PDB file of C-alpha atoms in Angstrom:
ATOM      1  CA  MET Q 247       0.000   0.000   0.000  1.00 69.00           C
ATOM      2  CA  GLN Q 248       1.357   3.400  -1.024  1.00 83.00           C
ATOM      3  CA  LEU Q 249       0.145   5.126   2.143  1.00 85.00           C
ATOM      4  CA  GLN Q 250       1.851   2.565   4.385  1.00 85.00           C
ATOM      5  CA  SER Q 251       5.082   2.865   2.406  1.00 87.00           C
ATOM      6  CA  PHE Q 252       4.968   6.672   2.628  1.00 89.00           C
ATOM      7  CA  ILE Q 253       4.461   6.515   6.405  1.00 90.00           C
ATOM      8  CA  GLU Q 254       7.388   4.132   6.849  1.00 89.00           C
ATOM      9  CA  GLN Q 255       9.765   5.942   4.480  1.00 89.00           C
ATOM     10  CA  ASN Q 256       9.135   9.293   6.168  1.00 90.00           C
ATOM     11  CA  ASN Q 257       9.122   7.873   9.711  1.00 91.00           C
ATOM     12  CA  ILE Q 258       5.814   9.586  10.465  1.00 93.00           C
ATOM     13  CA  LEU Q 259       4.519   7.376  13.258  1.00 93.00           C
ATOM     14  CA  SER Q 260       5.482   8.253  16.818  1.00 95.00           C
ATOM     15  CA  PRO Q 261       7.877   5.830  18.591  1.00 94.00           C
ATOM     16  CA  SER Q 262       5.106   5.470  21.184  1.00 96.00           C
ATOM     17  CA  GLN Q 263       2.872   3.820  18.575  1.00 95.00           C
ATOM     18  CA  PHE Q 264       3.484   0.086  18.073  1.00 95.00           C
ATOM     19  CA  SER Q 265       0.646  -0.737  15.668  1.00 91.00           C
ATOM     20  CA  PHE Q 266       0.672  -0.772  11.866  1.00 84.00           C
ATOM     21  CA  ARG Q 267       4.414  -0.699  11.399  1.00 85.00           C
ATOM     22  CA  LYS Q 268       6.879  -3.297  10.159  1.00 84.00           C
ATOM     23  CA  HIS Q 269       8.528  -5.635  12.653  1.00 86.00           C
ATOM     24  CA  SER Q 270       6.217  -4.449  15.435  1.00 91.00           C
ATOM     25  CA  SER Q 271       3.454  -6.280  17.272  1.00 93.00           C
ATOM     26  CA  THR Q 272       1.474  -6.313  20.488  1.00 95.00           C
ATOM     27  CA  GLU Q 273       4.327  -8.264  22.056  1.00 95.00           C
ATOM     28  CA  ASN Q 274       6.756  -5.423  21.277  1.00 96.00           C
ATOM     29  CA  ALA Q 275       4.463  -2.985  23.067  1.00 96.00           C
ATOM     30  CA  LEU Q 276       4.151  -5.283  26.071  1.00 97.00           C
ATOM     31  CA  VAL Q 277       7.910  -5.888  26.224  1.00 96.00           C
ATOM     32  CA  ALA Q 278       8.504  -2.112  26.223  1.00 96.00           C
ATOM     33  CA  MET Q 279       6.056  -1.662  29.101  1.00 97.00           C
ATOM     34  CA  THR Q 280       7.328  -4.570  31.213  1.00 96.00           C
ATOM     35  CA  GLU Q 281      10.964  -3.534  30.670  1.00 97.00           C
ATOM     36  CA  PHE Q 282      10.073  -0.077  31.960  1.00 97.00           C
ATOM     37  CA  ILE Q 283       8.399  -1.605  35.020  1.00 97.00           C
ATOM     38  CA  TYR Q 284      11.238  -4.004  35.847  1.00 96.00           C
ATOM     39  CA  SER Q 285      13.958  -1.403  35.335  1.00 96.00           C
ATOM     40  CA  LYS Q 286      12.252   1.063  37.670  1.00 96.00           C
ATOM     41  CA  LEU Q 287      11.410  -1.529  40.318  1.00 95.00           C
ATOM     42  CA  ASN Q 288      15.077  -2.589  40.316  1.00 94.00           C
ATOM     43  CA  LEU Q 289      15.894   1.018  41.202  1.00 95.00           C
ATOM     44  CA  LYS Q 290      13.434   0.746  44.125  1.00 93.00           C
ATOM     45  CA  HIS Q 291      11.059   3.188  42.426  1.00 95.00           C
ATOM     46  CA  VAL Q 292       7.294   3.192  42.649  1.00 95.00           C
ATOM     47  CA  VAL Q 293       5.744   2.522  39.222  1.00 96.00           C
ATOM     48  CA  VAL Q 294       2.287   3.702  38.176  1.00 97.00           C
ATOM     49  CA  ILE Q 295       0.461   2.619  35.024  1.00 97.00           C
ATOM     50  CA  VAL Q 296      -2.603   4.594  33.940  1.00 97.00           C
ATOM     51  CA  GLN Q 297      -4.641   2.696  31.364  1.00 97.00           C
ATOM     52  CA  LEU Q 298      -6.803   4.974  29.258  1.00 95.00           C
ATOM     53  CA  ASP Q 299     -10.114   3.914  27.737  1.00 92.00           C
ATOM     54  CA  LEU Q 300     -11.405   5.795  24.703  1.00 91.00           C
ATOM     55  CA  SER Q 301     -15.154   5.672  24.079  1.00 90.00           C
ATOM     56  CA  LYS Q 302     -15.955   4.599  20.494  1.00 89.00           C
ATOM     57  CA  ALA Q 303     -12.575   5.900  19.385  1.00 90.00           C
ATOM     58  CA  PHE Q 304     -12.809   4.862  15.716  1.00 90.00           C
ATOM     59  CA  ASP Q 305     -16.319   6.312  15.396  1.00 89.00           C
ATOM     60  CA  LYS Q 306     -15.390   9.737  16.748  1.00 91.00           C
ATOM     61  CA  VAL Q 307     -12.651  10.688  14.274  1.00 92.00           C
ATOM     62  CA  ASP Q 308     -13.487  14.144  12.928  1.00 91.00           C
ATOM     63  CA  HIS Q 309     -13.156  14.010   9.126  1.00 91.00           C
ATOM     64  CA  ARG Q 310     -12.151  17.649   8.630  1.00 91.00           C
ATOM     65  CA  LEU Q 311      -9.541  17.472  11.374  1.00 94.00           C
ATOM     66  CA  LEU Q 312      -8.190  14.162  10.034  1.00 94.00           C
ATOM     67  CA  LEU Q 313      -7.769  15.677   6.570  1.00 93.00           C
ATOM     68  CA  GLN Q 314      -5.882  18.624   8.092  1.00 94.00           C
ATOM     69  CA  LYS Q 315      -3.541  16.242   9.888  1.00 95.00           C
ATOM     70  CA  LEU Q 316      -2.938  14.223   6.716  1.00 93.00           C
ATOM     71  CA  LYS Q 317      -2.013  17.423   4.894  1.00 93.00           C
ATOM     72  CA  TRP Q 318       0.336  18.371   7.756  1.00 93.00           C
ATOM     73  CA  TYR Q 319       2.098  15.010   7.347  1.00 93.00           C
ATOM     74  CA  GLY Q 320       2.551  15.704   3.641  1.00 92.00           C
ATOM     75  CA  ILE Q 321      -0.191  13.346   2.478  1.00 91.00           C
ATOM     76  CA  ASP Q 322      -2.479  14.508  -0.333  1.00 88.00           C
ATOM     77  CA  SER Q 323      -5.909  14.540   1.291  1.00 84.00           C
ATOM     78  CA  THR Q 324      -7.958  14.956  -1.911  1.00 84.00           C
ATOM     79  CA  TRP Q 325      -8.674  11.247  -2.399  1.00 86.00           C
ATOM     80  CA  PHE Q 326      -9.239  10.709   1.329  1.00 83.00           C
ATOM     81  CA  ALA Q 327     -11.789  13.541   1.375  1.00 84.00           C
ATOM     82  CA  SER Q 328     -13.912  11.736  -1.214  1.00 83.00           C
ATOM     83  CA  TYR Q 329     -13.388   8.463   0.665  1.00 83.00           C
ATOM     84  CA  LEU Q 330     -14.527   9.806   4.049  1.00 81.00           C
ATOM     85  CA  ILE Q 331     -16.933  12.696   3.514  1.00 79.00           C
ATOM     86  CA  ASN Q 332     -20.580  12.230   2.494  1.00 75.00           C
ATOM     87  CA  ARG Q 333     -20.556   8.465   2.969  1.00 75.00           C
ATOM     88  CA  SER Q 334     -24.148   7.299   3.206  1.00 75.00           C
ATOM     89  CA  HIS Q 335     -25.516   4.179   4.876  1.00 77.00           C
ATOM     90  CA  ILE Q 336     -28.760   2.221   4.663  1.00 82.00           C
ATOM     91  CA  THR Q 337     -29.948  -0.470   7.066  1.00 85.00           C
ATOM     92  CA  THR Q 338     -32.088  -3.356   5.826  1.00 87.00           C
ATOM     93  CA  CYS Q 339     -34.261  -5.362   8.231  1.00 85.00           C
ATOM     94  CA  ASN Q 340     -36.902  -7.941   7.215  1.00 82.00           C
ATOM     95  CA  GLY Q 341     -36.825  -6.618   3.675  1.00 79.00           C
ATOM     96  CA  GLN Q 342     -37.435  -3.024   4.767  1.00 82.00           C
ATOM     97  CA  LYS Q 343     -34.826  -0.350   4.053  1.00 81.00           C
ATOM     98  CA  SER Q 344     -34.187   2.664   6.240  1.00 81.00           C
ATOM     99  CA  LYS Q 345     -33.653   6.157   4.928  1.00 80.00           C
ATOM    100  CA  SER Q 346     -30.167   7.001   3.764  1.00 81.00           C
ATOM    101  CA  ALA Q 347     -28.046   8.670   6.478  1.00 78.00           C
ATOM    102  CA  PHE Q 348     -24.682  10.373   6.146  1.00 75.00           C
ATOM    103  CA  THR Q 349     -21.717   9.584   8.394  1.00 79.00           C
ATOM    104  CA  LYS Q 350     -20.413  12.767   9.989  1.00 77.00           C
ATOM    105  CA  SER Q 351     -17.413  11.220  11.746  1.00 85.00           C
ATOM    106  CA  GLY Q 352     -15.420   8.033  12.107  1.00 81.00           C
ATOM    107  CA  VAL Q 353     -13.213   5.874   9.919  1.00 84.00           C
ATOM    108  CA  PRO Q 354     -14.626   2.794   8.134  1.00 81.00           C
ATOM    109  CA  GLN Q 355     -14.128  -0.196  10.414  1.00 79.00           C
ATOM    110  CA  GLY Q 356     -13.292  -3.512   8.843  1.00 79.00           C
ATOM    111  CA  SER Q 357     -11.358  -1.723   6.116  1.00 82.00           C
ATOM    112  CA  VAL Q 358      -7.613  -1.708   5.528  1.00 84.00           C
ATOM    113  CA  LEU Q 359      -7.416   2.089   5.622  1.00 85.00           C
ATOM    114  CA  GLY Q 360      -9.552   2.654   8.721  1.00 87.00           C
ATOM    115  CA  PRO Q 361      -7.005   1.620  11.407  1.00 89.00           C
ATOM    116  CA  ILE Q 362      -4.154   3.401   9.618  1.00 91.00           C
ATOM    117  CA  LEU Q 363      -6.122   6.642   9.372  1.00 92.00           C
ATOM    118  CA  PHE Q 364      -7.045   6.401  13.045  1.00 93.00           C
ATOM    119  CA  THR Q 365      -3.400   5.861  13.973  1.00 94.00           C
ATOM    120  CA  LEU Q 366      -2.437   8.996  12.045  1.00 95.00           C
ATOM    121  CA  PHE Q 367      -5.249  10.914  13.738  1.00 95.00           C
ATOM    122  CA  ILE Q 368      -3.930  10.216  17.259  1.00 96.00           C
ATOM    123  CA  ASN Q 369      -0.267  10.317  16.230  1.00 96.00           C
ATOM    124  CA  ASP Q 370       0.275  13.763  17.771  1.00 95.00           C
ATOM    125  CA  LEU Q 371      -0.989  12.725  21.222  1.00 96.00           C
ATOM    126  CA  PRO Q 372       2.527  11.807  22.496  1.00 96.00           C
ATOM    127  CA  LEU Q 373       3.732  15.335  21.694  1.00 95.00           C
ATOM    128  CA  ILE Q 374       1.821  16.782  24.654  1.00 95.00           C
ATOM    129  CA  LEU Q 375       3.160  14.248  27.170  1.00 95.00           C
ATOM    130  CA  LYS Q 376       6.563  15.105  28.664  1.00 94.00           C
ATOM    131  CA  LEU Q 377       6.471  13.438  32.085  1.00 94.00           C
ATOM    132  CA  CYS Q 378       5.733   9.810  31.256  1.00 96.00           C
ATOM    133  CA  LEU Q 379       6.367   6.934  28.883  1.00 96.00           C
ATOM    134  CA  LEU Q 380       3.395   6.429  26.568  1.00 97.00           C
ATOM    135  CA  ILE Q 381       2.779   2.969  25.108  1.00 97.00           C
ATOM    136  CA  MET Q 382       0.132   2.869  22.364  1.00 96.00           C
ATOM    137  CA  PHE Q 383      -1.259   0.152  20.163  1.00 95.00           C
ATOM    138  CA  ALA Q 384      -3.961   1.722  17.983  1.00 91.00           C
ATOM    139  CA  ASP Q 385      -6.514   3.036  20.520  1.00 90.00           C
ATOM    140  CA  ASP Q 386      -5.072   1.150  23.505  1.00 93.00           C
ATOM    141  CA  SER Q 387      -2.890   3.505  25.540  1.00 95.00           C
ATOM    142  CA  ASN Q 388      -0.927   3.177  28.779  1.00 96.00           C
ATOM    143  CA  LEU Q 389       0.813   6.047  30.567  1.00 97.00           C
ATOM    144  CA  CYS Q 390       3.822   4.810  32.553  1.00 97.00           C
ATOM    145  CA  PHE Q 391       5.240   6.814  35.470  1.00 97.00           C
ATOM    146  CA  SER Q 392       7.901   6.149  38.093  1.00 96.00           C
ATOM    147  CA  SER Q 393       9.305   7.890  41.132  1.00 95.00           C
ATOM    148  CA  PRO Q 394      11.604   7.260  44.100  1.00 94.00           C
ATOM    149  CA  ILE Q 395       9.624   6.327  47.197  1.00 91.00           C
ATOM    150  CA  ASP Q 396      10.410   9.628  48.928  1.00 88.00           C
ATOM    151  CA  ASP Q 397       9.104  11.667  45.988  1.00 91.00           C
ATOM    152  CA  VAL Q 398       5.711  10.122  45.251  1.00 91.00           C
ATOM    153  CA  THR Q 399       3.868  13.356  46.031  1.00 92.00           C
ATOM    154  CA  ARG Q 400       5.510  14.976  43.019  1.00 94.00           C
ATOM    155  CA  MET Q 401       4.616  11.931  40.914  1.00 95.00           C
ATOM    156  CA  TRP Q 402       0.905  12.293  41.747  1.00 95.00           C
ATOM    157  CA  THR Q 403       1.171  15.939  40.644  1.00 95.00           C
ATOM    158  CA  ASN Q 404       2.866  14.869  37.405  1.00 95.00           C
ATOM    159  CA  ILE Q 405       0.237  12.211  36.726  1.00 96.00           C
ATOM    160  CA  ASN Q 406      -2.614  14.671  37.264  1.00 96.00           C
ATOM    161  CA  THR Q 407      -0.883  17.211  35.017  1.00 96.00           C
ATOM    162  CA  GLU Q 408      -0.474  14.681  32.214  1.00 96.00           C
ATOM    163  CA  LEU Q 409      -4.077  13.498  32.558  1.00 96.00           C
ATOM    164  CA  GLU Q 410      -5.227  17.109  32.275  1.00 96.00           C
ATOM    165  CA  ASN Q 411      -3.134  17.392  29.096  1.00 96.00           C
ATOM    166  CA  VAL Q 412      -4.671  14.192  27.713  1.00 96.00           C
ATOM    167  CA  THR Q 413      -8.192  15.371  28.540  1.00 95.00           C
ATOM    168  CA  ALA Q 414      -7.538  18.727  26.847  1.00 96.00           C
ATOM    169  CA  TRP Q 415      -6.188  16.951  23.746  1.00 96.00           C
ATOM    170  CA  MET Q 416      -9.260  14.709  23.629  1.00 95.00           C
ATOM    171  CA  ASP Q 417     -11.567  17.732  23.860  1.00 95.00           C
ATOM    172  CA  ARG Q 418      -9.728  19.562  21.068  1.00 95.00           C
ATOM    173  CA  ASN Q 419      -9.836  16.496  18.837  1.00 95.00           C
ATOM    174  CA  GLY Q 420     -13.429  15.482  19.467  1.00 93.00           C
ATOM    175  CA  MET Q 421     -12.493  12.281  21.301  1.00 93.00           C
ATOM    176  CA  GLN Q 422     -13.889  11.127  24.622  1.00 92.00           C
ATOM    177  CA  LEU Q 423     -12.302   9.282  27.531  1.00 93.00           C
ATOM    178  CA  ASN Q 424     -14.310   6.796  29.548  1.00 92.00           C
ATOM    179  CA  VAL Q 425     -13.287   7.835  33.055  1.00 92.00           C
ATOM    180  CA  LYS Q 426     -15.108   4.914  34.690  1.00 90.00           C
ATOM    181  CA  LYS Q 427     -13.068   2.401  32.685  1.00 92.00           C
ATOM    182  CA  THR Q 428      -9.741   4.177  33.169  1.00 94.00           C
ATOM    183  CA  LYS Q 429      -7.550   2.002  35.412  1.00 95.00           C
ATOM    184  CA  LEU Q 430      -4.691   2.754  37.770  1.00 96.00           C
ATOM    185  CA  LEU Q 431      -2.064   0.153  38.633  1.00 96.00           C
ATOM    186  CA  VAL Q 432       0.513   0.881  41.353  1.00 95.00           C
ATOM    187  CA  LEU Q 433       3.584  -1.347  41.633  1.00 94.00           C
ATOM    188  CA  ARG Q 434       5.540  -0.991  44.860  1.00 92.00           C
ATOM    189  CA  PRO Q 435       9.197  -2.011  45.154  1.00 91.00           C
ATOM    190  CA  ASN Q 436      10.341  -4.635  47.647  1.00 85.00           C
ATOM    191  CA  THR Q 437      11.813  -2.766  50.597  1.00 77.00           C
ATOM    192  CA  LYS Q 438      12.570  -3.744  54.176  1.00 69.00           C
ATOM    193  CA  GLN Q 439      10.437  -0.924  55.480  1.00 68.00           C
ATOM    194  CA  LYS Q 440       6.802  -0.875  54.413  1.00 71.00           C
ATOM    195  CA  ILE Q 441       5.722   2.557  53.248  1.00 70.00           C
ATOM    196  CA  GLU Q 442       2.095   3.519  52.814  1.00 76.00           C
ATOM    197  CA  ILE Q 443       1.463   4.715  49.252  1.00 83.00           C
ATOM    198  CA  VAL Q 444      -2.022   6.088  48.674  1.00 81.00           C
ATOM    199  CA  PRO Q 445      -2.809   7.062  45.062  1.00 88.00           C
ATOM    200  CA  ASN Q 446      -4.154  10.555  44.552  1.00 89.00           C
ATOM    201  CA  VAL Q 447      -5.080  10.650  40.878  1.00 93.00           C
ATOM    202  CA  PHE Q 448      -8.024  12.436  39.284  1.00 93.00           C
ATOM    203  CA  MET Q 449      -9.463  12.704  35.790  1.00 92.00           C
ATOM    204  CA  SER Q 450     -12.169  15.225  34.946  1.00 89.00           C
ATOM    205  CA  GLY Q 451     -12.729  15.700  38.674  1.00 89.00           C
ATOM    206  CA  VAL Q 452     -13.258  11.970  39.284  1.00 91.00           C
ATOM    207  CA  LYS Q 453     -10.812  10.046  41.470  1.00 93.00           C
ATOM    208  CA  ILE Q 454      -9.275   7.038  39.735  1.00 93.00           C
ATOM    209  CA  GLU Q 455      -9.307   4.085  42.111  1.00 92.00           C
ATOM    210  CA  GLU Q 456      -6.374   1.705  42.268  1.00 93.00           C
ATOM    211  CA  SER Q 457      -6.752  -1.687  40.553  1.00 94.00           C
ATOM    212  CA  SER Q 458      -4.955  -4.877  41.531  1.00 94.00           C
ATOM    213  CA  SER Q 459      -4.372  -5.724  37.864  1.00 95.00           C
ATOM    214  CA  VAL Q 460      -4.929  -4.430  34.339  1.00 95.00           C
ATOM    215  CA  LYS Q 461      -5.325  -6.278  31.058  1.00 95.00           C
ATOM    216  CA  PHE Q 462      -3.351  -4.733  28.215  1.00 95.00           C
ATOM    217  CA  LEU Q 463      -3.326  -6.299  24.739  1.00 95.00           C
ATOM    218  CA  GLY Q 464      -4.332  -9.690  26.120  1.00 95.00           C
ATOM    219  CA  LEU Q 465      -1.761  -9.784  28.916  1.00 96.00           C
ATOM    220  CA  THR Q 466      -2.898  -9.490  32.542  1.00 96.00           C
ATOM    221  CA  VAL Q 467      -0.405  -7.422  34.536  1.00 96.00           C
ATOM    222  CA  ASP Q 468      -0.859  -7.477  38.309  1.00 94.00           C
ATOM    223  CA  ASN Q 469       0.616  -5.243  40.992  1.00 92.00           C
ATOM    224  CA  GLN Q 470       3.012  -8.019  42.109  1.00 91.00           C
ATOM    225  CA  MET Q 471       4.339  -8.796  38.608  1.00 93.00           C
ATOM    226  CA  ASN Q 472       4.068 -12.515  39.360  1.00 91.00           C
ATOM    227  CA  TRP Q 473       1.813 -13.383  36.363  1.00 95.00           C
ATOM    228  CA  ASN Q 474      -0.417 -15.610  38.469  1.00 93.00           C
ATOM    229  CA  GLY Q 475      -3.610 -14.040  37.151  1.00 94.00           C
ATOM    230  CA  HIS Q 476      -2.481 -14.287  33.542  1.00 96.00           C
ATOM    231  CA  THR Q 477      -1.372 -17.925  33.673  1.00 96.00           C
ATOM    232  CA  ARG Q 478      -4.593 -18.979  35.423  1.00 95.00           C
ATOM    233  CA  ASP Q 479      -6.807 -17.192  32.885  1.00 96.00           C
ATOM    234  CA  MET Q 480      -4.706 -18.648  30.083  1.00 96.00           C
ATOM    235  CA  CYS Q 481      -5.058 -22.212  31.365  1.00 96.00           C
ATOM    236  CA  LYS Q 482      -8.829 -21.798  31.730  1.00 96.00           C
ATOM    237  CA  LYS Q 483      -9.066 -20.767  28.070  1.00 96.00           C
ATOM    238  CA  VAL Q 484      -6.898 -23.685  26.969  1.00 96.00           C
ATOM    239  CA  TYR Q 485      -8.947 -26.247  28.918  1.00 96.00           C
ATOM    240  CA  ALA Q 486     -12.214 -24.785  27.591  1.00 95.00           C
ATOM    241  CA  LYS Q 487     -11.071 -25.067  23.971  1.00 95.00           C
ATOM    242  CA  ALA Q 488      -9.416 -28.448  24.499  1.00 93.00           C
ATOM    243  CA  ASN Q 489     -12.580 -29.941  26.000  1.00 92.00           C
ATOM    244  CA  VAL Q 490     -14.602 -28.859  22.970  1.00 91.00           C
ATOM    245  CA  LEU Q 491     -12.004 -30.342  20.635  1.00 89.00           C
ATOM    246  CA  LYS Q 492     -11.940 -33.527  22.677  1.00 87.00           C
ATOM    247  CA  GLN Q 493     -15.557 -34.191  21.727  1.00 86.00           C
ATOM    248  CA  MET Q 494     -15.042 -33.170  18.098  1.00 80.00           C
ATOM    249  CA  THR Q 495     -11.878 -35.168  17.433  1.00 74.00           C
ATOM    250  CA  LYS Q 496     -12.906 -38.636  18.639  1.00 73.00           C
ATOM    251  CA  TYR Q 497     -13.011 -39.915  15.079  1.00 80.00           C
ATOM    252  CA  CYS Q 498     -10.279 -37.724  13.585  1.00 85.00           C
ATOM    253  CA  THR Q 499      -6.822 -38.852  12.542  1.00 88.00           C
ATOM    254  CA  ILE Q 500      -3.855 -37.944  14.732  1.00 87.00           C
ATOM    255  CA  ASP Q 501      -2.718 -35.384  12.140  1.00 89.00           C
ATOM    256  CA  THR Q 502      -6.111 -33.669  12.221  1.00 91.00           C
ATOM    257  CA  ARG Q 503      -6.176 -33.652  16.019  1.00 88.00           C
ATOM    258  CA  LYS Q 504      -2.661 -32.212  16.099  1.00 90.00           C
ATOM    259  CA  THR Q 505      -3.608 -29.518  13.589  1.00 91.00           C
ATOM    260  CA  LEU Q 506      -6.693 -28.489  15.574  1.00 92.00           C
ATOM    261  CA  ILE Q 507      -4.879 -28.353  18.915  1.00 91.00           C
ATOM    262  CA  THR Q 508      -1.947 -26.492  17.342  1.00 91.00           C
ATOM    263  CA  ALA Q 509      -4.284 -23.947  15.749  1.00 94.00           C
ATOM    264  CA  THR Q 510      -6.529 -23.295  18.757  1.00 94.00           C
ATOM    265  CA  CYS Q 511      -4.734 -24.034  22.029  1.00 94.00           C
ATOM    266  CA  LEU Q 512      -1.016 -23.544  21.472  1.00 92.00           C
ATOM    267  CA  PRO Q 513      -1.274 -19.899  20.291  1.00 95.00           C
ATOM    268  CA  ILE Q 514      -2.915 -19.023  23.622  1.00 96.00           C
ATOM    269  CA  MET Q 515       0.025 -20.468  25.560  1.00 94.00           C
ATOM    270  CA  ARG Q 516       2.701 -19.133  23.240  1.00 94.00           C
ATOM    271  CA  TYR Q 517       1.416 -15.552  23.287  1.00 96.00           C
ATOM    272  CA  CYS Q 518       3.912 -13.364  25.159  1.00 95.00           C
ATOM    273  CA  CYS Q 519       5.493 -16.405  26.830  1.00 95.00           C
ATOM    274  CA  THR Q 520       8.773 -14.467  26.801  1.00 93.00           C
ATOM    275  CA  ILE Q 521       7.133 -12.138  29.331  1.00 96.00           C
ATOM    276  CA  TRP Q 522       4.984 -14.334  31.580  1.00 95.00           C
ATOM    277  CA  GLY Q 523       7.548 -17.161  31.434  1.00 94.00           C
ATOM    278  CA  SER Q 524       9.106 -15.733  34.592  1.00 91.00           C
ATOM    279  CA  ALA Q 525       6.070 -16.830  36.642  1.00 93.00           C
ATOM    280  CA  ASN Q 526       6.709 -18.951  39.736  1.00 92.00           C
ATOM    281  CA  GLN Q 527       7.170 -22.719  39.508  1.00 93.00           C
ATOM    282  CA  TYR Q 528       3.683 -23.470  40.812  1.00 93.00           C
ATOM    283  CA  GLU Q 529       2.066 -21.507  37.979  1.00 94.00           C
ATOM    284  CA  LEU Q 530       4.445 -22.921  35.364  1.00 94.00           C
ATOM    285  CA  LYS Q 531       3.563 -26.450  36.476  1.00 94.00           C
ATOM    286  CA  ALA Q 532      -0.101 -25.587  35.884  1.00 95.00           C
ATOM    287  CA  VAL Q 533       0.804 -24.488  32.344  1.00 95.00           C
ATOM    288  CA  ASP Q 534       2.748 -27.734  31.875  1.00 93.00           C
ATOM    289  CA  ARG Q 535      -0.332 -29.722  32.928  1.00 92.00           C
ATOM    290  CA  ALA Q 536      -2.421 -27.847  30.351  1.00 94.00           C
ATOM    291  CA  ILE Q 537       0.117 -28.678  27.632  1.00 91.00           C
ATOM    292  CA  LYS Q 538       0.065 -32.371  28.580  1.00 89.00           C
ATOM    293  CA  TYR Q 539      -3.750 -32.315  28.634  1.00 91.00           C
ATOM    294  CA  CYS Q 540      -3.702 -31.158  25.013  1.00 89.00           C
ATOM    295  CA  ALA Q 541      -1.082 -33.795  24.139  1.00 89.00           C
ATOM    296  CA  ARG Q 542      -3.275 -36.580  25.537  1.00 87.00           C
ATOM    297  CA  ILE Q 543      -6.163 -35.412  23.322  1.00 88.00           C
ATOM    298  CA  VAL Q 544      -3.914 -35.545  20.263  1.00 87.00           C
ATOM    299  CA  LEU Q 545      -2.515 -38.968  21.150  1.00 85.00           C
ATOM    300  CA  LYS Q 546      -5.837 -40.343  22.434  1.00 84.00           C
ATOM    301  CA  LYS Q 547      -4.215 -41.388  25.669  1.00 82.00           C
ATOM    302  CA  LYS Q 548      -5.819 -41.793  29.058  1.00 80.00           C
ATOM    303  CA  PHE Q 549      -5.283 -38.950  31.480  1.00 77.00           C
ATOM    304  CA  SER Q 550      -3.450 -41.276  33.819  1.00 75.00           C
ATOM    305  CA  GLU Q 551      -0.825 -42.030  31.158  1.00 76.00           C
ATOM    306  CA  ASN Q 552       2.467 -40.167  30.991  1.00 76.00           C
ATOM    307  CA  VAL Q 553       3.016 -38.164  27.775  1.00 76.00           C
ATOM    308  CA  ALA Q 554       6.186 -36.268  28.703  1.00 73.00           C
ATOM    309  CA  GLN Q 555       8.287 -38.400  26.346  1.00 73.00           C
ATOM    310  CA  ASP Q 556       5.863 -37.726  23.469  1.00 68.00           C
ATOM    311  CA  LEU Q 557       5.907 -33.927  23.660  1.00 71.00           C
ATOM    312  CA  PRO Q 558       9.028 -33.400  21.469  1.00 70.00           C
ATOM    313  CA  SER Q 559       7.467 -35.375  18.604  1.00 69.00           C
ATOM    314  CA  LEU Q 560       4.333 -33.196  18.746  1.00 67.00           C
ATOM    315  CA  GLY Q 561       6.297 -29.958  18.322  1.00 63.00           C
TER     316      GLY Q 561
END
């Protein structure tokens, strides 16, 4: 796509944005965030993650403002104007058609261009943030802060300042934050002396309550960084899918069973394993049991039989 090539050649996307660029994925975004957390905790800093939630982000993109931004990036907006403006829609139900209605905002979802245009629309958001690390993947955004334990008061001030900046940017750009779904995760360093840390963060006059964990791009991050919540949720998903396949694959060949398990269960366990793989031995044993459960379905073995020696041959 010419637009994608132009964006890459001119290095238009912000370094904070991990979506829709070559050699970048959700795992890259998560690695960047977890590396920030670990590095700061090793310095005995308090780490705070503020997870923003945009309400109907793709539907609220202002067409006129988007075209202005495209022009600012050096992209000819003539074709995009005809693509976005005066798009009409009709709904059909039980053979009856509604009146034609024009779309006043938003980018076409389900299209190739829609996500890219949205990414360009919010590409200037990082420019207003000077006091934090911003990690974005399309409309998913995390603000990462850190501070020495004896300077947390200043950190709360910095967080509130940045949230005011974000809110102002959203207002100027016609976007809306869902304050009720905005989450706050506080990670405290291991110290001999326990220090009371009470979050004091507000958005639009509403206090953001502390959460014990947040889910970002499919990875559950908890305030202990032990990955217990993620591995347990992951195993539940694997068992649920495996049990369905168990009923479906009774009369399938071993190759078919292997293909189905490989396509449905293994991707769940492989996703971001480079990150959650540091979980404690108890949790990793639970993951190992889930893997062997899937292997027994493939091999049609009883659940009392040992399959450890068969795992290498299954890949």
